[in-house]
């Protein structure tokens, strides 16, 4: 797509409706009839790519469905690293432009959350959804981690990340609470008072 090619080559700031129209070989008015801004063009391209590469097939269980979603999401980010930069740019745009922010939440973020809700509803119908998991919780955990790594502390989207998220949202029958590592494992007794 013309818009994503320009961003990949020159960055988000360099993209404009004029350049997108020129690359696509159409007039600016043709672009404006379909999209109110360059952010909307790029958002639609990303949403389409996510729908294509992160499907929600029935893998037979909540754990398998969840792991497929995580694997596909992380694989897309690794396979097309420019997507990470584009996601950052669109999130920034959404903070600076409240009107675009509303469209971004409705047309992109909610679309991805709906994909998670599909898995949750399917698991609830099958009867294998962990008791504490809801659609909102699952989406918050999955996309909270993804956006935190995109925006705040850049990190890898690898198999270990998928393992950790899957363990949080699909605990096994023998799972135990994580140990509290904030306090020393053993505590040495203090001196005994006289006469004790």
mmCIF file of C-alpha atoms in Angstrom, residues 51-181:
data_model
loop_
_atom_site.group_PDB
_atom_site.id
_atom_site.type_symbol
_atom_site.label_atom_id
_atom_site.label_comp_id
_atom_site.label_asym_id
_atom_site.label_seq_id
_atom_site.Cartn_x
_atom_site.Cartn_y
_atom_site.Cartn_z
ATOM 1 C CA UNK A 51 -7.354 -9.354 10.413
ATOM 2 C CA UNK A 52 -5.395 -11.272 7.762
ATOM 3 C CA UNK A 53 -2.475 -12.424 9.889
ATOM 4 C CA UNK A 54 -4.107 -12.809 13.314
ATOM 5 C CA UNK A 55 -7.258 -14.871 12.689
ATOM 6 C CA UNK A 56 -9.310 -16.500 15.431
ATOM 7 C CA UNK A 57 -9.799 -20.112 14.336
ATOM 8 C CA UNK A 58 -11.143 -22.683 16.784
ATOM 9 C CA UNK A 59 -8.112 -24.639 17.970
ATOM 10 C CA UNK A 60 -10.174 -26.819 20.311
ATOM 11 C CA UNK A 61 -9.477 -25.252 23.710
ATOM 12 C CA UNK A 62 -9.055 -21.900 25.429
ATOM 13 C CA UNK A 63 -5.348 -22.547 25.978
ATOM 14 C CA UNK A 64 -4.767 -23.446 22.322
ATOM 15 C CA UNK A 65 -6.862 -20.535 21.018
ATOM 16 C CA UNK A 66 -5.007 -18.101 23.284
ATOM 17 C CA UNK A 67 -1.591 -19.405 22.311
ATOM 18 C CA UNK A 68 -2.467 -19.172 18.594
ATOM 19 C CA UNK A 69 -3.524 -15.537 19.022
ATOM 20 C CA UNK A 70 -0.310 -14.695 20.904
ATOM 21 C CA UNK A 71 1.932 -16.556 18.469
ATOM 22 C CA UNK A 72 0.322 -14.922 15.430
ATOM 23 C CA UNK A 73 0.445 -11.451 17.012
ATOM 24 C CA UNK A 74 4.101 -11.700 17.947
ATOM 25 C CA UNK A 75 5.069 -13.323 14.638
ATOM 26 C CA UNK A 76 3.544 -10.421 12.709
ATOM 27 C CA UNK A 77 5.528 -7.912 14.776
ATOM 28 C CA UNK A 78 8.761 -9.842 14.196
ATOM 29 C CA UNK A 79 8.092 -10.394 10.488
ATOM 30 C CA UNK A 80 7.253 -6.742 9.802
ATOM 31 C CA UNK A 81 9.217 -4.619 12.313
ATOM 32 C CA UNK A 82 7.974 -1.386 10.715
ATOM 33 C CA UNK A 83 4.564 -2.175 12.200
ATOM 34 C CA UNK A 84 5.876 -1.377 15.682
ATOM 35 C CA UNK A 85 6.908 2.123 14.605
ATOM 36 C CA UNK A 86 3.611 2.685 12.881
ATOM 37 C CA UNK A 87 1.638 1.587 15.942
ATOM 38 C CA UNK A 88 3.647 4.002 18.096
ATOM 39 C CA UNK A 89 2.994 6.844 15.664
ATOM 40 C CA UNK A 90 -0.747 6.177 15.560
ATOM 41 C CA UNK A 91 -0.968 6.012 19.353
ATOM 42 C CA UNK A 92 0.833 9.356 19.606
ATOM 43 C CA UNK A 93 -1.513 10.824 16.996
ATOM 44 C CA UNK A 94 -4.465 9.531 18.999
ATOM 45 C CA UNK A 95 -3.256 11.419 22.075
ATOM 46 C CA UNK A 96 -2.659 14.670 20.191
ATOM 47 C CA UNK A 97 -5.868 14.603 18.136
ATOM 48 C CA UNK A 98 -8.902 13.613 20.253
ATOM 49 C CA UNK A 99 -11.149 13.214 17.202
ATOM 50 C CA UNK A 100 -8.723 10.808 15.568
ATOM 51 C CA UNK A 101 -8.294 9.168 18.975
ATOM 52 C CA UNK A 102 -11.988 8.284 19.030
ATOM 53 C CA UNK A 103 -11.728 6.692 15.587
ATOM 54 C CA UNK A 104 -8.541 4.860 16.581
ATOM 55 C CA UNK A 105 -10.188 3.351 19.642
ATOM 56 C CA UNK A 106 -13.366 2.424 17.772
ATOM 57 C CA UNK A 107 -11.858 1.154 14.525
ATOM 58 C CA UNK A 108 -8.590 -0.393 15.648
ATOM 59 C CA UNK A 109 -8.276 -0.979 19.382
ATOM 60 C CA UNK A 110 -11.848 -2.228 19.846
ATOM 61 C CA UNK A 111 -11.462 -4.412 16.776
ATOM 62 C CA UNK A 112 -8.508 -6.207 18.378
ATOM 63 C CA UNK A 113 -10.315 -6.483 21.713
ATOM 64 C CA UNK A 114 -13.281 -8.005 19.888
ATOM 65 C CA UNK A 115 -10.972 -10.736 18.566
ATOM 66 C CA UNK A 116 -10.056 -11.642 22.159
ATOM 67 C CA UNK A 117 -13.732 -11.533 23.161
ATOM 68 C CA UNK A 118 -14.457 -14.084 20.426
ATOM 69 C CA UNK A 119 -12.001 -16.509 22.033
ATOM 70 C CA UNK A 120 -13.417 -15.892 25.507
ATOM 71 C CA UNK A 121 -17.011 -16.427 24.395
ATOM 72 C CA UNK A 122 -16.038 -19.626 22.589
ATOM 73 C CA UNK A 123 -14.222 -20.952 25.659
ATOM 74 C CA UNK A 124 -17.153 -20.074 27.921
ATOM 75 C CA UNK A 125 -19.482 -21.977 25.593
ATOM 76 C CA UNK A 126 -17.129 -24.984 25.619
ATOM 77 C CA UNK A 127 -16.779 -24.779 29.390
ATOM 78 C CA UNK A 128 -12.988 -24.522 29.517
ATOM 79 C CA UNK A 129 -12.593 -20.823 30.343
ATOM 80 C CA UNK A 130 -10.636 -20.254 33.585
ATOM 81 C CA UNK A 131 -13.000 -18.816 36.227
ATOM 82 C CA UNK A 132 -11.169 -15.507 36.684
ATOM 83 C CA UNK A 133 -10.844 -14.691 32.965
ATOM 84 C CA UNK A 134 -13.192 -12.219 31.303
ATOM 85 C CA UNK A 135 -12.971 -10.679 27.843
ATOM 86 C CA UNK A 136 -11.911 -7.329 29.312
ATOM 87 C CA UNK A 137 -9.280 -8.866 31.580
ATOM 88 C CA UNK A 138 -7.784 -10.967 28.785
ATOM 89 C CA UNK A 139 -7.638 -7.987 26.402
ATOM 90 C CA UNK A 140 -6.164 -5.733 29.095
ATOM 91 C CA UNK A 141 -3.419 -8.238 29.909
ATOM 92 C CA UNK A 142 -2.540 -9.081 26.294
ATOM 93 C CA UNK A 143 -2.644 -5.591 24.841
ATOM 94 C CA UNK A 144 -1.400 -3.952 28.025
ATOM 95 C CA UNK A 145 1.830 -5.914 27.703
ATOM 96 C CA UNK A 146 2.083 -5.277 23.957
ATOM 97 C CA UNK A 147 1.553 -1.513 24.235
ATOM 98 C CA UNK A 148 3.849 -1.239 27.271
ATOM 99 C CA UNK A 149 6.636 -2.861 25.283
ATOM 100 C CA UNK A 150 5.908 -0.722 22.248
ATOM 101 C CA UNK A 151 5.741 2.605 24.083
ATOM 102 C CA UNK A 152 7.573 2.456 27.394
ATOM 103 C CA UNK A 153 10.107 -0.340 27.708
ATOM 104 C CA UNK A 154 10.953 -1.813 24.310
ATOM 105 C CA UNK A 155 11.126 -5.582 24.530
ATOM 106 C CA UNK A 156 11.129 -8.669 22.389
ATOM 107 C CA UNK A 157 7.940 -10.356 21.271
ATOM 108 C CA UNK A 158 9.227 -13.904 21.440
ATOM 109 C CA UNK A 159 8.141 -17.364 22.545
ATOM 110 C CA UNK A 160 9.039 -16.589 26.168
ATOM 111 C CA UNK A 161 6.678 -13.608 26.116
ATOM 112 C CA UNK A 162 3.908 -15.793 24.702
ATOM 113 C CA UNK A 163 4.627 -18.450 27.351
ATOM 114 C CA UNK A 164 4.361 -15.907 30.167
ATOM 115 C CA UNK A 165 1.110 -14.391 28.931
ATOM 116 C CA UNK A 166 -0.413 -17.806 28.280
ATOM 117 C CA UNK A 167 0.506 -18.908 31.816
ATOM 118 C CA UNK A 168 -1.182 -15.835 33.297
ATOM 119 C CA UNK A 169 -4.414 -16.281 31.378
ATOM 120 C CA UNK A 170 -4.554 -20.049 31.110
ATOM 121 C CA UNK A 171 -3.190 -21.470 34.352
ATOM 122 C CA UNK A 172 -2.793 -25.220 34.582
ATOM 123 C CA UNK A 173 -4.628 -27.294 37.198
ATOM 124 C CA UNK A 174 -1.515 -27.500 39.360
ATOM 125 C CA UNK A 175 -0.632 -23.811 39.139
ATOM 126 C CA UNK A 176 0.331 -22.228 42.444
ATOM 127 C CA UNK A 177 0.472 -18.527 43.349
ATOM 128 C CA UNK A 178 3.781 -16.865 42.560
ATOM 129 C CA UNK A 179 6.115 -16.680 45.537
ATOM 130 C CA UNK A 180 6.492 -13.285 47.205
ATOM 131 C CA UNK A 181 10.076 -12.270 46.478
#
